[in-house]
Tab-separated table of C-alpha atoms in Angstrom:
chain	number	residue	atom	x	y	z
D	13	MET	CA	32.950	61.698	-64.435
D	14	ALA	CA	29.658	62.483	-66.152
D	15	LYS	CA	29.075	66.075	-67.215
D	16	ILE	CA	25.723	67.307	-65.892
D	17	LEU	CA	23.345	69.968	-67.182
D	18	ILE	CA	20.421	71.235	-65.124
D	19	ALA	CA	18.099	73.028	-67.553
D	20	TYR	CA	14.842	74.418	-66.245
D	21	TYR	CA	11.923	76.713	-66.917
D	22	SER	CA	10.457	78.427	-63.853
D	23	ARG	CA	7.764	81.030	-63.252
D	24	LYS	CA	8.395	83.890	-60.840
D	25	GLY	CA	5.593	86.205	-59.783
D	26	GLU	CA	1.970	85.155	-59.429
D	27	ASN	CA	1.609	81.411	-58.853
D	28	TYR	CA	-1.101	79.138	-57.551
D	29	VAL	CA	-0.039	77.932	-54.098
D	30	ASN	CA	-2.229	75.700	-51.930
D	31	GLY	CA	-5.474	77.106	-53.282
D	32	SER	CA	-4.580	80.782	-53.509
D	33	ILE	CA	-2.499	83.106	-55.658
D	34	LYS	CA	0.844	84.175	-54.192
D	35	ASN	CA	3.614	86.341	-55.565
D	36	LEU	CA	6.877	84.382	-55.626
D	37	ALA	CA	10.228	86.172	-55.809
D	38	LYS	CA	11.775	82.955	-57.133
D	39	GLY	CA	9.931	80.257	-59.039
D	40	ASN	CA	9.480	76.833	-57.467
D	41	THR	CA	11.240	74.988	-60.287
D	42	GLU	CA	14.265	77.275	-59.983
D	43	ILE	CA	14.473	76.458	-56.272
D	44	VAL	CA	14.460	72.728	-57.042
D	45	ALA	CA	17.049	73.184	-59.825
D	46	GLU	CA	19.380	74.895	-57.360
D	47	PHE	CA	18.942	72.022	-54.889
D	48	ILE	CA	19.931	69.569	-57.645
D	49	GLN	CA	23.018	71.594	-58.487
D	50	LYS	CA	23.993	71.733	-54.826
D	51	ALA	CA	23.589	67.939	-54.550
D	52	VAL	CA	25.318	66.748	-57.728
D	53	GLY	CA	27.045	69.741	-59.295
D	54	GLY	CA	26.609	70.547	-62.953
D	55	ASP	CA	25.850	73.572	-65.076
D	56	LEU	CA	22.622	75.487	-64.441
D	57	PHE	CA	20.736	76.844	-67.471
D	58	GLU	CA	17.486	78.793	-67.290
D	59	ILE	CA	15.094	78.340	-70.195
D	60	ASP	CA	13.552	81.783	-70.648
D	61	THR	CA	11.244	83.209	-73.301
D	62	VAL	CA	11.741	86.403	-75.279
D	63	LYS	CA	8.093	87.321	-74.786
D	64	ASN	CA	7.088	87.386	-71.142
D	65	TYR	CA	3.967	85.582	-70.041
D	66	PRO	CA	1.233	87.719	-68.446
D	67	VAL	CA	1.934	88.676	-64.846
D	68	ASN	CA	-1.598	87.711	-63.841
D	69	TYR	CA	-1.695	83.998	-63.014
D	70	THR	CA	-5.067	83.302	-64.636
D	71	GLU	CA	-4.099	85.151	-67.814
D	72	CYS	CA	-0.836	83.189	-67.895
D	73	THR	CA	-2.670	79.860	-67.649
D	74	ASN	CA	-4.955	80.924	-70.502
D	75	VAL	CA	-1.955	81.785	-72.705
D	76	ALA	CA	-0.293	78.493	-71.737
D	77	LYS	CA	-3.408	76.537	-72.707
D	78	ILE	CA	-3.559	78.230	-76.118
D	79	GLU	CA	0.162	77.544	-76.694
D	80	ILE	CA	-0.362	73.868	-75.928
D	81	GLN	CA	-3.397	73.632	-78.222
D	82	GLN	CA	-1.474	75.346	-81.033
D	83	LYS	CA	1.758	73.427	-80.342
D	84	ALA	CA	3.479	76.808	-80.128
D	85	ARG	CA	7.241	77.086	-79.794
D	86	PRO	CA	7.956	80.367	-77.987
D	87	GLU	CA	11.243	82.004	-78.905
D	88	LEU	CA	13.918	81.695	-76.220
D	89	LYS	CA	16.246	84.464	-75.038
D	90	LYS	CA	19.344	82.288	-75.292
D	91	TYR	CA	20.623	78.839	-76.080
D	92	LEU	CA	23.592	76.776	-75.054
D	93	PRO	CA	26.209	76.396	-77.795
D	94	SER	CA	25.640	72.630	-77.630
D	95	VAL	CA	24.496	69.812	-75.353
D	96	GLU	CA	27.076	67.449	-76.823
D	97	VAL	CA	29.351	67.698	-73.757
D	98	TYR	CA	26.627	66.606	-71.336
D	99	ASP	CA	25.927	62.999	-70.381
D	100	LYS	CA	23.024	63.681	-68.030
D	101	ILE	CA	20.424	66.395	-68.381
D	102	PHE	CA	18.189	67.177	-65.437
D	103	LEU	CA	15.205	68.895	-67.039
D	104	GLY	CA	12.884	70.958	-64.856
D	105	TYR	CA	9.538	72.573	-65.461
D	106	PRO	CA	6.216	73.381	-63.837
D	107	ILE	CA	3.267	71.302	-64.982
D	108	TRP	CA	0.989	73.450	-67.124
D	109	TRP	CA	-2.159	71.666	-68.277
D	110	SER	CA	-0.503	68.262	-67.692
D	111	VAL	CA	2.666	68.983	-69.740
D	112	PRO	CA	5.770	71.183	-69.571
D	113	PRO	CA	5.462	74.780	-70.811
D	114	MET	CA	5.949	74.998	-74.564
D	115	ALA	CA	9.234	76.872	-74.019
D	116	VAL	CA	10.655	73.535	-72.826
D	117	SER	CA	9.675	72.021	-76.186
D	118	THR	CA	11.453	74.873	-77.976
D	119	PHE	CA	14.571	74.084	-75.947
D	120	LEU	CA	14.386	70.324	-76.539
D	121	GLU	CA	13.772	70.603	-80.276
D	122	HIS	CA	16.783	72.899	-80.695
D	123	TYR	CA	19.267	70.121	-79.864
D	124	ASP	CA	19.930	66.475	-80.633
D	125	PHE	CA	19.463	64.502	-77.427
D	126	SER	CA	20.115	61.109	-79.044
D	127	GLY	CA	21.745	58.799	-76.523
D	128	LYS	CA	21.457	61.347	-73.706
D	129	LYS	CA	19.893	60.649	-70.318
D	130	ILE	CA	17.135	63.127	-69.505
D	131	ILE	CA	16.074	63.179	-65.885
D	132	PRO	CA	12.841	65.151	-65.480
D	133	PHE	CA	11.794	67.088	-62.403
D	134	ALA	CA	8.540	68.980	-62.156
D	135	THR	CA	6.779	71.269	-59.764
D	136	HIS	CA	3.013	71.122	-59.500
D	137	GLU	CA	0.049	71.975	-57.342
D	138	GLY	CA	-1.633	68.582	-57.421
D	139	SER	CA	-1.026	66.929	-60.792
D	140	GLY	CA	2.288	65.229	-60.107
D	141	LEU	CA	4.238	64.684	-63.317
D	142	GLY	CA	0.978	64.823	-65.283
D	143	GLY	CA	1.495	63.568	-68.821
D	144	SER	CA	4.957	65.076	-69.054
D	145	ILE	CA	6.956	61.838	-69.250
D	146	SER	CA	5.101	60.509	-72.294
D	147	TYR	CA	5.264	64.024	-73.783
D	148	LEU	CA	9.065	64.116	-73.354
D	149	LYS	CA	9.395	60.664	-74.921
D	150	LYS	CA	7.611	61.983	-78.024
D	151	ILE	CA	9.758	65.140	-78.231
D	152	CYS	CA	13.043	63.257	-77.605
D	153	PRO	CA	12.460	59.752	-78.966
D	154	ASN	CA	16.178	58.924	-79.113
D	155	ALA	CA	16.948	60.005	-75.557
D	156	GLU	CA	16.603	57.874	-72.469
D	157	ILE	CA	13.943	59.468	-70.253
D	158	LEU	CA	14.648	58.366	-66.679
D	159	ASN	CA	12.392	58.343	-63.620
D	160	GLY	CA	11.351	61.836	-62.733
D	161	VAL	CA	10.379	63.451	-59.500
D	162	ALA	CA	7.373	65.678	-58.855
D	163	ILE	CA	7.630	68.272	-56.107
D	164	HIS	CA	4.524	69.982	-54.795
D	165	GLY	CA	5.230	73.630	-55.565
D	166	ALA	CA	4.088	74.870	-52.182
D	167	ASN	CA	6.711	72.570	-50.622
D	168	ALA	CA	9.578	73.422	-52.989
D	169	LYS	CA	11.432	75.541	-50.417
D	170	ASN	CA	11.403	72.615	-47.979
D	171	SER	CA	12.265	69.852	-50.447
D	172	GLU	CA	16.066	69.992	-50.384
D	173	THR	CA	16.587	66.629	-48.657
D	174	GLU	CA	14.075	64.830	-50.890
D	175	VAL	CA	15.491	66.417	-54.053
D	176	SER	CA	19.091	65.784	-53.040
D	177	ASN	CA	18.455	62.105	-52.254
D	178	TRP	CA	16.632	61.668	-55.573
D	179	ALA	CA	19.262	63.475	-57.693
D	180	LYS	CA	22.139	61.484	-56.205
D	181	LYS	CA	20.593	58.249	-57.548
D	182	PHE	CA	21.665	59.259	-61.052
């Protein structure tokens, strides 16, 4: 049986939801990651930065934009000892300026994903997967990037059936 990892970055707190700012106790991507784990099992790993992003949503998006422009690699709080034991990696993130947050790049560049299957899932407020698939292919050229799913963030709490059906295909 394949060993599964569900690694994700998620933003709690102020988020853009259907045209307004709302304070979320749990980030949308984390909700989706938990649905995947419930559907297919696997180990859950939260990608988290040492330095917190601004609480204010607009300030956070400004920092995210600068990080993307500078190709920043924010330091992470923790790492897995290895990804060697995993056959499939579900990789989750919100779409920030068309790509995953730079913390996801820090995570991906820390390991060798050669020959691994990476299955992306993203939360968004209108951009779908954005340019994240081509971005992941550049960061992990020796991994197999499979078909991802994009979940509208405002609908994350109600996406369990959709997410479960999608995750079980892999």
